[in-house]
PDB file of C-alpha atoms in Angstrom:
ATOM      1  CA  UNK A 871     -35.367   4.273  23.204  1.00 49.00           C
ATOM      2  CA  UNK A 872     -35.281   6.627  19.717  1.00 48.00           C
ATOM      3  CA  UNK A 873     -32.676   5.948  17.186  1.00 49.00           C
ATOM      4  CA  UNK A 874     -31.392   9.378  17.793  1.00 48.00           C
ATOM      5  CA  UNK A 875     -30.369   8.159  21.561  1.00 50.00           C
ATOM      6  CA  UNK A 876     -28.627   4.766  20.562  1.00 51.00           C
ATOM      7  CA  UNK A 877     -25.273   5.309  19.541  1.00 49.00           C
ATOM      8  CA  UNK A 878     -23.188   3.307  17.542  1.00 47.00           C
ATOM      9  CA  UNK A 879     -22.538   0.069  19.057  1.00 47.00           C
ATOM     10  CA  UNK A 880     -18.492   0.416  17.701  1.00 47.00           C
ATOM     11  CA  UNK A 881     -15.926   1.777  20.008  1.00 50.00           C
ATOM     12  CA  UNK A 882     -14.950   5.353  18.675  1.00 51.00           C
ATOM     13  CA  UNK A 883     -11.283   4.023  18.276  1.00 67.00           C
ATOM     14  CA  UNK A 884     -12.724   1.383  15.576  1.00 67.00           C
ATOM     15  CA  UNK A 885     -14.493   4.197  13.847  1.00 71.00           C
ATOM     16  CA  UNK A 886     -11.537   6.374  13.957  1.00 71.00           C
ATOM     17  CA  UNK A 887      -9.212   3.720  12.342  1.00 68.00           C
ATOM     18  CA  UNK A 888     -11.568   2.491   9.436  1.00 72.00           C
ATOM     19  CA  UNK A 889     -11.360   6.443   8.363  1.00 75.00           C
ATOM     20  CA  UNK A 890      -7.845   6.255   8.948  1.00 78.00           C
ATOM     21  CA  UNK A 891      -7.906   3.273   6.438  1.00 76.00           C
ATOM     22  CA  UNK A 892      -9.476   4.790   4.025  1.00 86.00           C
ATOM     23  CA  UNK A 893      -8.153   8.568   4.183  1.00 91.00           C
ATOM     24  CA  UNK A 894      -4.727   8.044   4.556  1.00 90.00           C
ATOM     25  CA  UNK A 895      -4.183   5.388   1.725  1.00 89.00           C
ATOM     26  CA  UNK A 896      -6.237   8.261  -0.459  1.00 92.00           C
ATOM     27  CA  UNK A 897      -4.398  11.118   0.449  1.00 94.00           C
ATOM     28  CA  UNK A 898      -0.526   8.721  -0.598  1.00 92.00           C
ATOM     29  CA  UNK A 899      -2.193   8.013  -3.544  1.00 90.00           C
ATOM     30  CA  UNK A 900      -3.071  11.618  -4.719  1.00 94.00           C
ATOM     31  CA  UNK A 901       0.647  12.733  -3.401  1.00 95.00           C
ATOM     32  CA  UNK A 902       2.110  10.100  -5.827  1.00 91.00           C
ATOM     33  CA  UNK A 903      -0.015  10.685  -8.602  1.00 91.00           C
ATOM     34  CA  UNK A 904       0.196  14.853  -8.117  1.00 94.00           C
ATOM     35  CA  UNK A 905       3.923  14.034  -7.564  1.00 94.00           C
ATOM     36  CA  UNK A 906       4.050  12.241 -11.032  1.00 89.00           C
ATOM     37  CA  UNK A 907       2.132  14.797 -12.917  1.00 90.00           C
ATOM     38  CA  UNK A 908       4.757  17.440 -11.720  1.00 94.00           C
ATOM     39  CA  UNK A 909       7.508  15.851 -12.142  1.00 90.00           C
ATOM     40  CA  UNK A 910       6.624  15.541 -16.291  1.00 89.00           C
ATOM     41  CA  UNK A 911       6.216  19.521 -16.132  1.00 92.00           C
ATOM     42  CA  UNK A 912       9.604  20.462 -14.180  1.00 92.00           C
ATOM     43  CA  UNK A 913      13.160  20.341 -15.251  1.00 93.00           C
ATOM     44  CA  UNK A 914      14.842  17.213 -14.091  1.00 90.00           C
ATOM     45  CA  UNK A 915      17.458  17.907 -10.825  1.00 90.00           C
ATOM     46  CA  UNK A 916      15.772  20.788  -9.986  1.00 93.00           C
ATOM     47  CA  UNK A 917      14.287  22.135  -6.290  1.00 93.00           C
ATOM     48  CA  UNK A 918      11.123  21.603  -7.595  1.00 92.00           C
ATOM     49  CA  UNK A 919      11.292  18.555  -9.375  1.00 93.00           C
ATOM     50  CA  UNK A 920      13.112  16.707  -5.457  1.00 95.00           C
ATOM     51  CA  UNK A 921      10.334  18.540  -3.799  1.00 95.00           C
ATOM     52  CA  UNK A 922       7.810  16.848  -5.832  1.00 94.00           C
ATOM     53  CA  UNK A 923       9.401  13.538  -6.106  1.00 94.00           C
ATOM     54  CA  UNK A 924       9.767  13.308  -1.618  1.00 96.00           C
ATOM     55  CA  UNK A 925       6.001  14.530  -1.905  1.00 95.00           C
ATOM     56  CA  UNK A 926       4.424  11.266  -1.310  1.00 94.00           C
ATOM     57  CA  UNK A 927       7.027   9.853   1.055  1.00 96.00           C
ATOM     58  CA  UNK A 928       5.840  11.331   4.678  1.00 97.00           C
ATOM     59  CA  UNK A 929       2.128  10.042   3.213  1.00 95.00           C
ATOM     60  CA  UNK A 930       3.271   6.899   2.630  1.00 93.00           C
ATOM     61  CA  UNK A 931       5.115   6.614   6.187  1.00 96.00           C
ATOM     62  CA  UNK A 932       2.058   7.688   7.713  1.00 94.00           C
ATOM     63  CA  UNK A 933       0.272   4.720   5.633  1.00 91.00           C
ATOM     64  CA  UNK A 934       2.173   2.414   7.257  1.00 92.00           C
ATOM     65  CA  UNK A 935       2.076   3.693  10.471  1.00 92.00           C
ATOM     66  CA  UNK A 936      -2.040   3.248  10.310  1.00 90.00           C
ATOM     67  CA  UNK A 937      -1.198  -0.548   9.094  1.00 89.00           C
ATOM     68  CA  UNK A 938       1.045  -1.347  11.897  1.00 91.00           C
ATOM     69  CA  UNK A 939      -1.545   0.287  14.051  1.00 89.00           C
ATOM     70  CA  UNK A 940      -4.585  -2.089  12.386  1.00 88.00           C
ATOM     71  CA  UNK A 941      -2.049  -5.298  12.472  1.00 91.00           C
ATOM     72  CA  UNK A 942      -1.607  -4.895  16.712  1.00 91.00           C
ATOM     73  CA  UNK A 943      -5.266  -4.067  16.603  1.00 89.00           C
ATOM     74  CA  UNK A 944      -6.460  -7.590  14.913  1.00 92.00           C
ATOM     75  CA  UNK A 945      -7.051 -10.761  16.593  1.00 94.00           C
ATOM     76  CA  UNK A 946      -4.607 -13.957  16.353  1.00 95.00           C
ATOM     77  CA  UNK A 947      -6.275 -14.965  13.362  1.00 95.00           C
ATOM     78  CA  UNK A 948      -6.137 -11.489  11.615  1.00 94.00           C
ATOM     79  CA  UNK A 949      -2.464 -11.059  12.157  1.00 95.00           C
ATOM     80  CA  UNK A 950      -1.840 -14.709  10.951  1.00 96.00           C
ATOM     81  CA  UNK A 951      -3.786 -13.499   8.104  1.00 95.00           C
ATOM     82  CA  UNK A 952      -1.782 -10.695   7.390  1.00 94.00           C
ATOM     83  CA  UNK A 953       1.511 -12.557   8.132  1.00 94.00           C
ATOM     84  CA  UNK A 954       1.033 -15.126   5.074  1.00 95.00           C
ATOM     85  CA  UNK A 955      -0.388 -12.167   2.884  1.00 93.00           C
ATOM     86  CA  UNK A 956       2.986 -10.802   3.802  1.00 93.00           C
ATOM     87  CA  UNK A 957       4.904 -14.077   3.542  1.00 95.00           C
ATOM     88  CA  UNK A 958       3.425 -14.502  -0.167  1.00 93.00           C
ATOM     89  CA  UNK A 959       3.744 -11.568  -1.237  1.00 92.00           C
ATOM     90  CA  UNK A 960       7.266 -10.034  -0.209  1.00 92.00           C
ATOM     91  CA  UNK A 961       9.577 -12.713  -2.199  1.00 94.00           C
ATOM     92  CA  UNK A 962       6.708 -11.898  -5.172  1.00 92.00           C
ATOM     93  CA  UNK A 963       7.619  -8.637  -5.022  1.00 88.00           C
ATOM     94  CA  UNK A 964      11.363  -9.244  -5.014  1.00 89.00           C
ATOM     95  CA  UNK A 965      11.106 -10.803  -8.244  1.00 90.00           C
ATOM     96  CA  UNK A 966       9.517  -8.080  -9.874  1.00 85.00           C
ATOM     97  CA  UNK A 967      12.303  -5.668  -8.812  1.00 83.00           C
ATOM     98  CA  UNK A 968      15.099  -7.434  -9.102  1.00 86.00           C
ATOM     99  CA  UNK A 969      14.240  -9.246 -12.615  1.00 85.00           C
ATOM    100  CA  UNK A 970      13.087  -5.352 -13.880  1.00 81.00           C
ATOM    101  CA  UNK A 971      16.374  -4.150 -12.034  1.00 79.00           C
ATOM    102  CA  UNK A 972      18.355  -6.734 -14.158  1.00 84.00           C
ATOM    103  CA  UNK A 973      16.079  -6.420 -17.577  1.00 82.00           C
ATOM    104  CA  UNK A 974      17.105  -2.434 -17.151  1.00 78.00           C
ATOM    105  CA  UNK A 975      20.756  -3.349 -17.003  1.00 81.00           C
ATOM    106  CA  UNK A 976      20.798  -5.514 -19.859  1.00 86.00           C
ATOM    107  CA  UNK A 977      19.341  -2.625 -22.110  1.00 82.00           C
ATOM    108  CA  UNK A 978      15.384  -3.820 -22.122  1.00 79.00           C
ATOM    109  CA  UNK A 979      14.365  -0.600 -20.458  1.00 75.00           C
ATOM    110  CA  UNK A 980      10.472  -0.399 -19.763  1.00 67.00           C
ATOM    111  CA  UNK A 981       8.420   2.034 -22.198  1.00 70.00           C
ATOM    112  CA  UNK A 982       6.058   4.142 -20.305  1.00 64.00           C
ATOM    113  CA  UNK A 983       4.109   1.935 -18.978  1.00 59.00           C
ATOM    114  CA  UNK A 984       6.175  -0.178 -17.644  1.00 64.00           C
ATOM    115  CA  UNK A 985       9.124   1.641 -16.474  1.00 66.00           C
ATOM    116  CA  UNK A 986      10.343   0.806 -13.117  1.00 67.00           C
ATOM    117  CA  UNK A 987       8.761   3.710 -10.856  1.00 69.00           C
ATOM    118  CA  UNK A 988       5.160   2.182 -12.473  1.00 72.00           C
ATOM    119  CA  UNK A 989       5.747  -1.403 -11.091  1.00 76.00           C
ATOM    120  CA  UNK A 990       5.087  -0.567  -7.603  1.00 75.00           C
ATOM    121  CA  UNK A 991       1.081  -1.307  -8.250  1.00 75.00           C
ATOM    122  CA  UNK A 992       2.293  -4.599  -9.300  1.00 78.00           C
ATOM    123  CA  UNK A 993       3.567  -5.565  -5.859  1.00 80.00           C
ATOM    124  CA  UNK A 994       0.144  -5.127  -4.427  1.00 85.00           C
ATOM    125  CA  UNK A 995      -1.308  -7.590  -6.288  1.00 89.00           C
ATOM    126  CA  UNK A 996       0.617 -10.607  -4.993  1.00 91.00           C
ATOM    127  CA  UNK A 997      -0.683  -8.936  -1.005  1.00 92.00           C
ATOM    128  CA  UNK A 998      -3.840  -9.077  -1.996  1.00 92.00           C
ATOM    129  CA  UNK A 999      -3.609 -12.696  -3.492  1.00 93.00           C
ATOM    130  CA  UNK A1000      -1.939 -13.615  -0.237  1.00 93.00           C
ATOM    131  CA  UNK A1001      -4.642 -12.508   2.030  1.00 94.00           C
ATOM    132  CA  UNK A1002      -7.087 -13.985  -0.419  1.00 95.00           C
ATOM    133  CA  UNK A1003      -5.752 -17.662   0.070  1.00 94.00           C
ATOM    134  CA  UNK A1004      -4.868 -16.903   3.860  1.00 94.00           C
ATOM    135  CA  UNK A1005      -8.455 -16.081   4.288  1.00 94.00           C
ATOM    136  CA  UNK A1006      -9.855 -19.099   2.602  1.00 94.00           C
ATOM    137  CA  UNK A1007      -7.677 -21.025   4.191  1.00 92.00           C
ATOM    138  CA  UNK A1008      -8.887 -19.683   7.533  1.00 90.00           C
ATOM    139  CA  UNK A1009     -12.672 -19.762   6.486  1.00 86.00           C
TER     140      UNK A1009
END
């Protein structure tokens, strides 16, 4: 048999949902980041400026519609996985909002870098740590 006439040994489905993965996270991250640009260059309350700030939100729904999707796909193991990434990182992320959310109040507002619509990246860290020792765990 030629290598032209194998095909890949993957189910199209798989193949489908790795792009998935990887386009869909890509295209929420240039919404946001377009959507944060703009939002610097239009007046505040404005059409324009809600327009640009609900940009990323149907991009970000459809992110975790393809997660959902990969979760029911996985094996016991993989959603267990996921679970404790989840587990780890959820009451992580509470603390970062609610101690920012209470900082603000008290007067210590964030400078520009670490305002509170720039500490979402933050809450992905603690995921990622939680899969990390789920999966070492498992291994």
């Amino acid at each position: 048999m030629s290598a032209s006439t194998v095909s890949d040994p993957r189910p199209k489905s798989k193949r489908e949902s790795l792009r998935s993965f990887l386009v869909v996270p890509l295209l929420f991250v240039l919404a946001y980041f377009g959507a944060r640009g703009g939002l610097e260059n239009v007046e505040p309350g404005s059409g324009a400026a809600l327009a640009l700030a609900l940009l990323p939100v149907p991009f970000f729904a459809l992110l975790i519609y393809v997660y959902v999707r990969a979760v029911r796909g996985m094996d016991e193991l993989g959603r267990r996985i996921q679970l404790e990434g989840l587990a780890f990182a959820f009451p992580i992320a509470l603390l970062i909002v609610f101690t920012a959310g209470l900082l603000d109040l008290a007067g210590f507002h964030g400078s520009q870098d670490w305002d509170l619509p720039r500490l979402w990246p933050l809450m992905l860290l603690p995921y990622w740590g939680g899969i990390a020792l789920a999966q070492r765990r498992y291994s």
